[in-house]
Coordinates of C-alpha atoms in Angstrom, one line a residue:
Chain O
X1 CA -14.5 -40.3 45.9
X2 CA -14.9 -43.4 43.8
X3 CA -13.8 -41.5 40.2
X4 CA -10.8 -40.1 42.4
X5 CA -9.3 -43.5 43.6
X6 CA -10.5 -44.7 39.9
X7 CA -8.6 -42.2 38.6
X8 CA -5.5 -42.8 40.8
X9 CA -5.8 -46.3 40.5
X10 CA -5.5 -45.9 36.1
X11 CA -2.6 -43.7 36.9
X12 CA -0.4 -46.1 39.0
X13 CA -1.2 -49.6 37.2
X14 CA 1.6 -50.0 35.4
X15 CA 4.1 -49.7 38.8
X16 CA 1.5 -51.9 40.6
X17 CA 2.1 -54.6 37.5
X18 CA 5.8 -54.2 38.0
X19 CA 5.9 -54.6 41.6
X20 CA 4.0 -58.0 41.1
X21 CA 6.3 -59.0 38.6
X22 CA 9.5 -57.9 40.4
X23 CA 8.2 -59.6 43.5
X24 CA 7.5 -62.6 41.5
X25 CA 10.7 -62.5 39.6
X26 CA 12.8 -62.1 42.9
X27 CA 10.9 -65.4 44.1
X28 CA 11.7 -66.9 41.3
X29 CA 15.5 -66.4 41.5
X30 CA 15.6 -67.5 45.0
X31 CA 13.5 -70.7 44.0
X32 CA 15.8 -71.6 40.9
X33 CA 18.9 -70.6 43.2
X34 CA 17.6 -72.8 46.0
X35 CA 16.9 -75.7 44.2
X36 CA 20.2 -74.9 42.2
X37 CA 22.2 -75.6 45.8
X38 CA 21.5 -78.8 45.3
X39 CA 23.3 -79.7 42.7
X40 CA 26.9 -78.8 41.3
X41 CA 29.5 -76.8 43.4
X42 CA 26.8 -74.9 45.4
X43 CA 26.4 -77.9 47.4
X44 CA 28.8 -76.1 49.5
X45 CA 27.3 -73.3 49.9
X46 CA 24.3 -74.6 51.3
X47 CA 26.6 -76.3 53.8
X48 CA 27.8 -72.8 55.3
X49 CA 24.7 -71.6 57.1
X50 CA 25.7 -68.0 57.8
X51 CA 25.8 -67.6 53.7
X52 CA 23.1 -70.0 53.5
X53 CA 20.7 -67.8 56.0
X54 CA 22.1 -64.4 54.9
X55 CA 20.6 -65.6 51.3
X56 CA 17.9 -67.0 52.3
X57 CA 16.0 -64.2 54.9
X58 CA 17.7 -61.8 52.5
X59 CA 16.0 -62.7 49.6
X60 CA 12.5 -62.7 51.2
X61 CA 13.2 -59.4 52.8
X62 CA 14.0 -57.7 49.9
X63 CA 10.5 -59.3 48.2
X64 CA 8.9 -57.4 50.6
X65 CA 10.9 -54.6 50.7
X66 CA 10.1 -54.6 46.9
X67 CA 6.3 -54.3 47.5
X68 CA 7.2 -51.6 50.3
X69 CA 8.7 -49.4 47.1
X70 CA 6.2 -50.0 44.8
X71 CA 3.5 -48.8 47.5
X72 CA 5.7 -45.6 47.9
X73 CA 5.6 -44.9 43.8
X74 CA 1.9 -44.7 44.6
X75 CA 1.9 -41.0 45.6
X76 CA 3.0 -40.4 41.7
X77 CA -0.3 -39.8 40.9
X78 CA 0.2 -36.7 42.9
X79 CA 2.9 -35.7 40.4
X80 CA 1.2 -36.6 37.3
X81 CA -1.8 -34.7 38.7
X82 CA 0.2 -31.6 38.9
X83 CA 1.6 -32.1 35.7
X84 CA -2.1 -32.4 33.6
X85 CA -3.1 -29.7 35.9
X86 CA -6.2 -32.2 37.1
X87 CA -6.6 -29.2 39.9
X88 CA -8.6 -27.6 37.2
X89 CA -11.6 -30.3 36.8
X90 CA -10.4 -31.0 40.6
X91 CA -11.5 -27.9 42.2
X92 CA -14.3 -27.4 40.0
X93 CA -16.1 -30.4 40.9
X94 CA -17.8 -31.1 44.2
X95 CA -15.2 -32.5 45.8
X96 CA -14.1 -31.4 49.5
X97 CA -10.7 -31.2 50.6
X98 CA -11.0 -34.7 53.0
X99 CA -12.2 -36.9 50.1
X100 CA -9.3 -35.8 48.2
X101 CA -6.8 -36.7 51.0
X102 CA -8.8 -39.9 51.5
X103 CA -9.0 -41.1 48.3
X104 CA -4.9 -40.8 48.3
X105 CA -4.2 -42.2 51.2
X106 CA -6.6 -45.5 50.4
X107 CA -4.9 -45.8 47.5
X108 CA -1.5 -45.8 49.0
X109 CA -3.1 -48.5 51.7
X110 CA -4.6 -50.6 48.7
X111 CA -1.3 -51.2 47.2
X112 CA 0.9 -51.9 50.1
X113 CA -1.5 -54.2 51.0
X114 CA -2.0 -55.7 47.3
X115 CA 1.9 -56.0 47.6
X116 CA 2.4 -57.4 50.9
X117 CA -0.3 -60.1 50.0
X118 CA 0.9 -60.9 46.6
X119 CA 4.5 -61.3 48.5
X120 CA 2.8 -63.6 51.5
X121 CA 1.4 -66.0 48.7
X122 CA 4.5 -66.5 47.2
X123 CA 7.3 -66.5 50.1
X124 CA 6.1 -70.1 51.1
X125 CA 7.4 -71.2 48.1
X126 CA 10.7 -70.1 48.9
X127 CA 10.7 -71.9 52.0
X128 CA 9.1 -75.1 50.3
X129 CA 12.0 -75.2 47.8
X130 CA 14.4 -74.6 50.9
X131 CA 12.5 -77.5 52.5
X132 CA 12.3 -75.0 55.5
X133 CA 9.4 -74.8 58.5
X134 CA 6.6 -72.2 56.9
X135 CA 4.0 -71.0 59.7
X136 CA 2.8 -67.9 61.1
X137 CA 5.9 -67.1 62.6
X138 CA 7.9 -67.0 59.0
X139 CA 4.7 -64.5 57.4
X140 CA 6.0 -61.9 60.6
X141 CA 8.0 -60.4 58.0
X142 CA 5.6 -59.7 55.5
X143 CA 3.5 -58.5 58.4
X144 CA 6.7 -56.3 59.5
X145 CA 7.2 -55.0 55.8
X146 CA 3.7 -54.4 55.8
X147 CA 3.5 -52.1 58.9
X148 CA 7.2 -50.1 57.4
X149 CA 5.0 -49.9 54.3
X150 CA 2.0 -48.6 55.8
X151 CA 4.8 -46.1 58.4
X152 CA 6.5 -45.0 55.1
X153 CA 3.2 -43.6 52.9
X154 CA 2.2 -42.2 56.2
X155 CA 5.2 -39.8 56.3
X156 CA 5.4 -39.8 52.7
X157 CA 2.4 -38.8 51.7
X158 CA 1.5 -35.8 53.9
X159 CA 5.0 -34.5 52.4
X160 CA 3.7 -35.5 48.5
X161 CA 0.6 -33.5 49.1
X162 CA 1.8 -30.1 51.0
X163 CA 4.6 -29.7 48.5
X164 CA 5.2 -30.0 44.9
X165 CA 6.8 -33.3 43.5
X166 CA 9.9 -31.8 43.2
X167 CA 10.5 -30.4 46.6
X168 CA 8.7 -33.4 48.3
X169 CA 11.8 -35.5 46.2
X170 CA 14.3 -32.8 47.5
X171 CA 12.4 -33.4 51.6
X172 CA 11.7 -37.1 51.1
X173 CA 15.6 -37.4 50.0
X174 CA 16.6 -35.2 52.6
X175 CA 14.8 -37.6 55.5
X176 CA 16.1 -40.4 54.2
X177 CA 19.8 -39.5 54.0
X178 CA 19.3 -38.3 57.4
X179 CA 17.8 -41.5 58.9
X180 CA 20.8 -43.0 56.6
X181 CA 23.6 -40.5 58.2
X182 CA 21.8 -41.8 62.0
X183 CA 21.9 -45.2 60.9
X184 CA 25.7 -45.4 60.2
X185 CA 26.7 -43.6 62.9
X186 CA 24.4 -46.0 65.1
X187 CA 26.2 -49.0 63.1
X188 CA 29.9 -47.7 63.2
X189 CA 29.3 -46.7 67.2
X190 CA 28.1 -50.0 68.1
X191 CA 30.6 -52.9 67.6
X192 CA 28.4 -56.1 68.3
X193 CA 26.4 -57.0 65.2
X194 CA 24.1 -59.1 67.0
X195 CA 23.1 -55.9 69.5
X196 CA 21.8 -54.3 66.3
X197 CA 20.2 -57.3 64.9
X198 CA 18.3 -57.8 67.9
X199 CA 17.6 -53.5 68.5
X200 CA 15.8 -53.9 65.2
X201 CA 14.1 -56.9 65.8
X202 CA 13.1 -55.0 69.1
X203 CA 11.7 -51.9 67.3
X204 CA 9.8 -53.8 64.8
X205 CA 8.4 -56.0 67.8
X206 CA 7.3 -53.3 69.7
X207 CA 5.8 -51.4 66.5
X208 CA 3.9 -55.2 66.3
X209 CA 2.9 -55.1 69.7
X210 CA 1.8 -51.3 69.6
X211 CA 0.1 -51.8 65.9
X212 CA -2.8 -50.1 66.7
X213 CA -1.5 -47.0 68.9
X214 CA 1.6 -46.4 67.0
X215 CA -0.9 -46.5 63.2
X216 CA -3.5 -44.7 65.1
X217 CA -0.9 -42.2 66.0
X218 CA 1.0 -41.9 62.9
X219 CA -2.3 -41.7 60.8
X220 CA -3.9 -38.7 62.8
X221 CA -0.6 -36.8 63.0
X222 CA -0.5 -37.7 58.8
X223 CA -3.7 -36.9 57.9
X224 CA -3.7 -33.6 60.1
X225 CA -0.4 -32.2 58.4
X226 CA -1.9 -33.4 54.8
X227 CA -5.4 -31.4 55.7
X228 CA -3.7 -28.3 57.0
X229 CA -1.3 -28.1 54.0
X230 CA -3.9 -29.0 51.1
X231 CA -5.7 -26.6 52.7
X232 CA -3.3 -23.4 52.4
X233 CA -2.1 -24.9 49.1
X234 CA -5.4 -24.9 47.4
X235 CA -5.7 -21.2 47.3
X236 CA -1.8 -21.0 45.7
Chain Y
X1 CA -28.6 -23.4 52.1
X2 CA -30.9 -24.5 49.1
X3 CA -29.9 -23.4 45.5
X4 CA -33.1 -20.9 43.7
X5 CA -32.8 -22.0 40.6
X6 CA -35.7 -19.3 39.7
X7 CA -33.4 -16.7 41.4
X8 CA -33.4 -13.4 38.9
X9 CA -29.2 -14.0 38.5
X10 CA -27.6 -17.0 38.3
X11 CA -24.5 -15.1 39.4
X12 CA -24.2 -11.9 41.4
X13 CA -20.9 -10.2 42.7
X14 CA -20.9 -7.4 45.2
X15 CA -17.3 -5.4 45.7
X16 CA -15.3 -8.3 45.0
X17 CA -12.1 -7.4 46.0
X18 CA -8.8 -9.2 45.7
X19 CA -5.2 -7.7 45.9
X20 CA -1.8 -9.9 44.4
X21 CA 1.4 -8.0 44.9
X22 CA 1.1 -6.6 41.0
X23 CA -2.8 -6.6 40.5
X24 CA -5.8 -6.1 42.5
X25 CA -9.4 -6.9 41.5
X26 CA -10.7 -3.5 42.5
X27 CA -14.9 -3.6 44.2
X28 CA -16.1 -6.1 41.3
X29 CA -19.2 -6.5 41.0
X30 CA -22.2 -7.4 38.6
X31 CA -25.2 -9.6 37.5
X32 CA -25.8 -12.9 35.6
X33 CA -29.0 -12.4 34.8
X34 CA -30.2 -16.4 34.6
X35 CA -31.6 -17.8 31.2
X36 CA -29.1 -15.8 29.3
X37 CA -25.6 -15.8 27.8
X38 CA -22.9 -13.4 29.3
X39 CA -20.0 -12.5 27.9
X40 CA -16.7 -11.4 29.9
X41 CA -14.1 -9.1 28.3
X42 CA -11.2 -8.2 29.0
X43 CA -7.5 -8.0 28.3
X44 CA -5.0 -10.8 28.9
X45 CA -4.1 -10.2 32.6
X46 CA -7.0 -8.0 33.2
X47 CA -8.7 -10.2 36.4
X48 CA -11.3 -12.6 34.0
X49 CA -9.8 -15.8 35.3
X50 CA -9.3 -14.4 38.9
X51 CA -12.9 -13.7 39.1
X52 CA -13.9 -16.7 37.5
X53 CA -11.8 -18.7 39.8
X54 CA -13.2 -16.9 42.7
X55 CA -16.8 -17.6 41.8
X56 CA -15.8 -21.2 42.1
X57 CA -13.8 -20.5 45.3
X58 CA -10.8 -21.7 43.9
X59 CA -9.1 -18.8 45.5
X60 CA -9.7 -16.8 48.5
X61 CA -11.0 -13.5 48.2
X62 CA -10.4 -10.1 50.5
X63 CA -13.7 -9.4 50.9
X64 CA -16.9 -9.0 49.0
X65 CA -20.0 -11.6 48.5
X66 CA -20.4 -13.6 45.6
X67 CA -23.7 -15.8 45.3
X68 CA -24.6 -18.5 42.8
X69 CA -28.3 -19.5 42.2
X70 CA -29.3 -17.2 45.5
X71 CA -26.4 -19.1 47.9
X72 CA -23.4 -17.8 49.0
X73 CA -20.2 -19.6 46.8
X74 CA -18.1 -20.4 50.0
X75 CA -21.4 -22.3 52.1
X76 CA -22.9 -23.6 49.7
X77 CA -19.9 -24.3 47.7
X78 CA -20.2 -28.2 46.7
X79 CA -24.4 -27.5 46.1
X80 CA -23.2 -25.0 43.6
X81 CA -20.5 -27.2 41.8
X82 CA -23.1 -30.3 41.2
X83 CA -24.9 -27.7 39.3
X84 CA -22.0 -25.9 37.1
X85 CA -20.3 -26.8 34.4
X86 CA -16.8 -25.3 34.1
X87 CA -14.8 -25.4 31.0
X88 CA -11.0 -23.8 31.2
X89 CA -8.5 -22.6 28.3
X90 CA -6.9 -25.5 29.1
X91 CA -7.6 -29.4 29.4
X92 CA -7.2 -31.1 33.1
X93 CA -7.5 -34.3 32.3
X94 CA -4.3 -36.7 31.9
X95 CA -2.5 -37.2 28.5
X96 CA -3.2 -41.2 28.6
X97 CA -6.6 -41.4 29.8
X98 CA -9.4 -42.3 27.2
X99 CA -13.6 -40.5 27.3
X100 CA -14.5 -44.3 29.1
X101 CA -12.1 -43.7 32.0
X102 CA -13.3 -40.3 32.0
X103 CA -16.7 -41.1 32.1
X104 CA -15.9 -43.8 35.1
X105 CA -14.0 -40.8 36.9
X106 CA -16.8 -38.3 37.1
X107 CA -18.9 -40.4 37.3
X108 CA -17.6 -40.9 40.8
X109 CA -17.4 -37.2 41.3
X110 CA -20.7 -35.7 40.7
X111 CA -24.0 -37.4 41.8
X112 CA -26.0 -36.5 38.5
X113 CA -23.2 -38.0 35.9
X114 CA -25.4 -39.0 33.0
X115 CA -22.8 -41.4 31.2
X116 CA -25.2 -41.2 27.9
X117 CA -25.6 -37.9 27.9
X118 CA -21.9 -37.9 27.6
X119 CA -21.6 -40.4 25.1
X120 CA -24.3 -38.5 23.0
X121 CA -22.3 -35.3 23.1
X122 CA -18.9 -37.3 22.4
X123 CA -20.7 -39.1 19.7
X124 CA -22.5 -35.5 18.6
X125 CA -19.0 -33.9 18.3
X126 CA -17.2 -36.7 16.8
X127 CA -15.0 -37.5 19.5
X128 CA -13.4 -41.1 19.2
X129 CA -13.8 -43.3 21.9
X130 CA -10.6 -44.8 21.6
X131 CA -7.6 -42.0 21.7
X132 CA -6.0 -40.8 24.3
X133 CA -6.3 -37.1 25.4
X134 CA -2.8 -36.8 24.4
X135 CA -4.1 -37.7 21.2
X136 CA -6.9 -35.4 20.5
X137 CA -6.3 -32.4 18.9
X138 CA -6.6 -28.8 20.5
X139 CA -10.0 -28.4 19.5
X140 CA -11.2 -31.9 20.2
X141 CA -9.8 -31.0 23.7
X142 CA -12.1 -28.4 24.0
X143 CA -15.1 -30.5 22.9
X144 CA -14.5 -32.9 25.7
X145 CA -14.3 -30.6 27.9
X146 CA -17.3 -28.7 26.9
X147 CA -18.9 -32.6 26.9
X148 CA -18.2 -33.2 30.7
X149 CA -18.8 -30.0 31.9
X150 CA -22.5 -30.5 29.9
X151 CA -23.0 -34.4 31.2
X152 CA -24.3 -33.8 35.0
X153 CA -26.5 -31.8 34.0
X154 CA -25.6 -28.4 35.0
X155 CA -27.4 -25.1 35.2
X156 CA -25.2 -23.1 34.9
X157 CA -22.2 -22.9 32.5
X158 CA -19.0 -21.1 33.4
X159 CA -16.4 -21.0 30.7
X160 CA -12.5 -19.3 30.4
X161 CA -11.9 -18.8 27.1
X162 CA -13.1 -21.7 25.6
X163 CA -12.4 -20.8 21.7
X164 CA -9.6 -19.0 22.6
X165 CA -6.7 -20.7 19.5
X166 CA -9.1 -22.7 17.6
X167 CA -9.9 -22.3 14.3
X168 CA -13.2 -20.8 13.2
X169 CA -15.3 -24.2 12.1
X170 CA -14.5 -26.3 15.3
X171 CA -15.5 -22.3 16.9
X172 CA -19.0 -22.4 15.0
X173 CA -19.6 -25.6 16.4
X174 CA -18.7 -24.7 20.1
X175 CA -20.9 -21.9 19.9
X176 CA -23.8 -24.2 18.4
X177 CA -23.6 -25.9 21.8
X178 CA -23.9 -23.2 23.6
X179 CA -26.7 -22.0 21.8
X180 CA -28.3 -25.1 22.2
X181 CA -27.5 -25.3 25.3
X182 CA -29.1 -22.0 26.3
X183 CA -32.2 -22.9 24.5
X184 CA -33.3 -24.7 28.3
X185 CA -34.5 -20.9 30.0
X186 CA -33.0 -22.9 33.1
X187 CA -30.0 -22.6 31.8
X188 CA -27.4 -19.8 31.7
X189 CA -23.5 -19.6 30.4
X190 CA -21.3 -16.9 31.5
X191 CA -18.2 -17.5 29.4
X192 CA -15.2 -14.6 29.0
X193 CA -13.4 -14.3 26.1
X194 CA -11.3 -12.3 23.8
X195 CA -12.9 -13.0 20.3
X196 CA -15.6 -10.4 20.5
X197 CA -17.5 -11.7 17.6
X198 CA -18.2 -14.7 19.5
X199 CA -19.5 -12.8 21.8
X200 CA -21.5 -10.4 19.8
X201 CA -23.0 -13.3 18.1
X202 CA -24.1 -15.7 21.2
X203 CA -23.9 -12.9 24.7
X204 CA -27.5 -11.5 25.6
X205 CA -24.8 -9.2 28.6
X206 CA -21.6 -7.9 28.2
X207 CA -19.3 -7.5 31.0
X208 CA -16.3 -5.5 30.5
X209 CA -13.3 -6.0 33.0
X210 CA -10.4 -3.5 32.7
X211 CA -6.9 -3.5 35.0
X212 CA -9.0 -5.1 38.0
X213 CA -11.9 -3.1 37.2
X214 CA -15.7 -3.6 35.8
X215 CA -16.1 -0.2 33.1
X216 CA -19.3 -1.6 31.8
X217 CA -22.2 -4.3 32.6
X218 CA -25.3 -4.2 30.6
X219 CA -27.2 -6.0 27.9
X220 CA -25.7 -6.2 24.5
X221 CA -28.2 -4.5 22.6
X222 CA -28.4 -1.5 25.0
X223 CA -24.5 -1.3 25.0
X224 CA -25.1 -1.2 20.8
X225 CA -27.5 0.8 21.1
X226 CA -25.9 3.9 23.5
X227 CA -22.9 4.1 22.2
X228 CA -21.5 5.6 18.9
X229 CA -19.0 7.3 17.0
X230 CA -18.6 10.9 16.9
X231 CA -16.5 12.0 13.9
X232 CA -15.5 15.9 13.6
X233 CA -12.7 18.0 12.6
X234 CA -10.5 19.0 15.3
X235 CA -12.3 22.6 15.7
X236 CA -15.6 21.0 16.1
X237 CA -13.8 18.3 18.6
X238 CA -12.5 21.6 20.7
X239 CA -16.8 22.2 20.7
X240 CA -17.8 18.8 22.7
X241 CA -18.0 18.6 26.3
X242 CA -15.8 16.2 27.8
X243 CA -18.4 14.4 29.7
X244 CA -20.2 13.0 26.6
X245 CA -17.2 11.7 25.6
X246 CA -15.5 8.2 26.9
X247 CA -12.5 8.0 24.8
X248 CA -11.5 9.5 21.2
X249 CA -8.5 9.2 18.6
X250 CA -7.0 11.0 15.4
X251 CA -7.9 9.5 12.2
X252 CA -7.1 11.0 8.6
X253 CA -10.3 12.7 8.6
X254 CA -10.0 14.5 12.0
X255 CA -11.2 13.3 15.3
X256 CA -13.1 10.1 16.0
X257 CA -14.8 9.8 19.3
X258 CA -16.6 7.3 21.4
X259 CA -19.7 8.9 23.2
X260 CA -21.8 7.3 25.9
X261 CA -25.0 8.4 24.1
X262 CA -25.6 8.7 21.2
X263 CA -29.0 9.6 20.4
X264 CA -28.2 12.8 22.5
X265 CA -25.6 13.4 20.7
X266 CA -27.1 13.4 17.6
X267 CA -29.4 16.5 18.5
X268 CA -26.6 18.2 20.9
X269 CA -23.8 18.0 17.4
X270 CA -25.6 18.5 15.1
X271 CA -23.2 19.8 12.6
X272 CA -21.0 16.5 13.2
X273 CA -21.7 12.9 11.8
X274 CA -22.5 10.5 14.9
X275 CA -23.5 6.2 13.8
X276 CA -23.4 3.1 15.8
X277 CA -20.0 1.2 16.0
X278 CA -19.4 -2.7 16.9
X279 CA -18.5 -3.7 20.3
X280 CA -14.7 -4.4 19.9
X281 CA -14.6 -0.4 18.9
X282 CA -16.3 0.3 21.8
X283 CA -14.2 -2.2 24.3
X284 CA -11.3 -0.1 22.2
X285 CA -12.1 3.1 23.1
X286 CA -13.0 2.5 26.5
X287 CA -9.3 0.8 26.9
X288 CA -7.9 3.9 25.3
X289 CA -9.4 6.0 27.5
X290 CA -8.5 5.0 30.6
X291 CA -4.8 4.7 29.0
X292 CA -4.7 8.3 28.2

């Protein structure tokens, strides 16, 4: 299983080099534009804390949220596997159904978690140049975009494997447009943007406080619907 | 279930059956015999691939038993590929990756990777170390391939038409390979193809495949031997009982015919001139015949 995740691993370096730098350039820009505040006309701005927040836990959401992506790109091995048509060597080597799915799957893991670390190291620079309180509490969301990461390649990847890249695009679009459709109408039908703010906050608590049932759960269900449709696949 | 390695057949098939909505493989079966080279032919689409896919279980079958080294393909199925080399038409491996990430990859994948044995070959075949696959040419392709599917030290060789479009040097050298290869009496190829005078140059066995079908499985040299060519005028043709004959055609002398023996025939015609042909005449007539 080690060639496999070796393999994978060659296939995907050059998103997992992007993903560290676009994590490290988005840090960057909120360091420079930080430190900027304190000088010139955005003085002001730092004076308006709505703006000034909004910025701030913005910017270090979407460095997460940036790692989360470049975790997801990791099923494109899947794609590029389909395209040299690796199923040939593949399925004529001893290699079982399960160590395939693994070595996937570990992969997928390896980089969220490469990402999410990469993005814990550097978000407490944002808050040093902010002069802002750093402590456990501030790394919950990196923890939180770790756990959406590690929720997102658990749907994903079942989907990646059971279909062809094309129609796992089509599916994975098709989810996501539907969660999107949800979302607004959950948005437009509520009025009070703090409800929302704190619903989410909720969900991602209780997905904290759960961690281990709610993974445990999405992993078997994942891994289950990956095995059963490699499975009928590999004979296509 | 333990592989026999001093099993008579490396490879047997008994009614191997398989049915697609526009092609069947239609009670397959046949021997091969270990320590030797067989040769599969066939036309394009005539079931070579489906049956070498299905000897590696890469497809699931109807029914029939297929066994490798003694074991059955489906239990003993990751035994068997530890000890076979496979080498396809085409490449698997990714356009970008280089022989040293190769090397790294199977070398997770198969417990007896031997990396200098792979270097040796790549080395042996100048291959350079530092292209891409994307890079190589089609022929160097096939060298690779033929490299890793030789570096774990395999038994057993199982090839798809592995000097199908390359030119006849880099073709010569393949088949060196193999004939080293073969040198090992452990070792046995079975390898289909269409260029028949590969085949009648390295295959001890010829298996001939037709629409699904096997229409003949024996050694080479008794295949030579048996068959010949029957040439008559058309009067004499009208003379020849249809069961000595498998297939014949018109030519500018008369009638040439393919019979099934031929030193009978030579006593039984008398009158008519009968010689041995070369196997793609034979595979001709036989294809001709069943088209008539």
């Amino acid at each position: 299983m080690s060639g496999l995740l070796y393999k994978d691993f060659l296939l995907v370096r050059k998103n997992i080099v992007t993903g560290l730098f676009l994590i490290a350039g988005g840090v960057l820009f909120a360091i420079i534009f930080i430190l900027g505040m304190n000088i010139g006309n955005f003085q002001e701005i730092k004076e308006l804390p709505d703006v000034y927040n909004l910025f701030f836990k913005g910017t270090i959401f979407m460095v997460c949220i940036g790692g989360v992506c470049t975790a997801l790109t990791s099923s494109s091995s899947i794609e590029q596997d389909y395209k040299a048509e690796w199923y040939r060597v593949l399925y004529s080597s001893p290699i079982n159904i399960w160590q395939e799915i693994f070595s996937r799957y570990i992969l997928a893991f390896l980089v969220n978690t490469i990402m999410c670390a990469w993005a814990g190291v550097l978000i407490p620079l944002v808050y040093m140049a902010g002069n802002e309180n750093f402590g456990l509490a501030q790394m919950k969301t990196v923890i939180y975009c770790w756990l959406v990461g590690m929720l997102a390649i658990l749907i994903r990847l079942p989907i990646d494997i059971v279909f062809s890249a094309k129609t796992s695009v089509v599916i994975s679009c098709f989810l996501m447009g539907v969660c999107l459709i949800v979302f607004f109408i959950w948005l437009t039908c509520e009025q009070e943007v703090e409800n929302i703010i704190t619903s989410v906050i909720g969900w991602l608590n209780w997905i904290y406080d759960h961690g281990i049932v709610v993974v445990l759960g999405v992993v078997v269900t994942s891994f289950v619907f990956s095995y059963l449709g490699k499975r009928n696949r590999r004979w296509a | 279930m333990a592989l026999n390695y001093a099993a008579n057949n490396a490879i047997e098939i008994n009614n191997l059956n398989k049915s697609y909505k526009d092609f069947e493989l239609h009670d397959v079966t046949f021997q091969v015999p270990s320590g030797q080279v067989t040769g599969f032919i066939g036309q394009n689409g005539a079931g070579k691939s489906t049956t070498i896919k299905a000897i590696l279980n890469m497809l699931k079958t109807d029914s029939g038993d297929i066994k490798v080294f003694g074991a059955d393909n489906v239990e003993a199925e990751f035994d068997i590929k530890e000890n076979v080399g496979v080498v396809f038409d085409d490449i698997g491996f990714h356009p970008n990756l280089k022989p040293k990430h190769i090397d790294k990859i199977l070398k997770g994948m198969y417990k007896n990777w031997d990396s200098e044995v792979f270097f040796d070959y790549l080395d042996k075949l100048a291959l350079p170390l530092n292209k891409k696959v994307k890079d190589y040419s089609r022929g160097m392709q096939m060298k690779l391939q033929i490299a890793t599917a030789l570096s774990h030290h395999a038994k057993l060789l199982i090839m798809d038409e592995p000097t199908g479009g390359l030119d006849p040097i880099v073709r010569n050298e393949i088949l060196d390979i193999f004939m080293e290869f073969i040198q090992d009496s452990e070792h046995t190829i079975f390898l289909s193809s269409h260029i028949i005078t590969d085949l009648e140059r390295i295959a001890d066995n010829i298996v001939f495949i037709h629409k699904g079908k096997i229409l003949l499985a024996e050694p080479k040299d008794t295949m030579a031997e048996r068959h010949g060519i029957l040439k008559c005028s058309k009067e004499q043709f009208a003379t020849v009982d249809e069961e000595d004959v498998i297939g014949y055609r018109k030519s500018s002398f008369g009638i040439e015919a393919l019979v099934g023996d031929l030193g009978k025939c030579r006593i039984k015609y008398e009158g008519m001139f009968c010689e041995k042909t070369s196997l793609e005449e034979i595979m001709l007539f036989y294809v001709n015949n069943t088209q008539i």
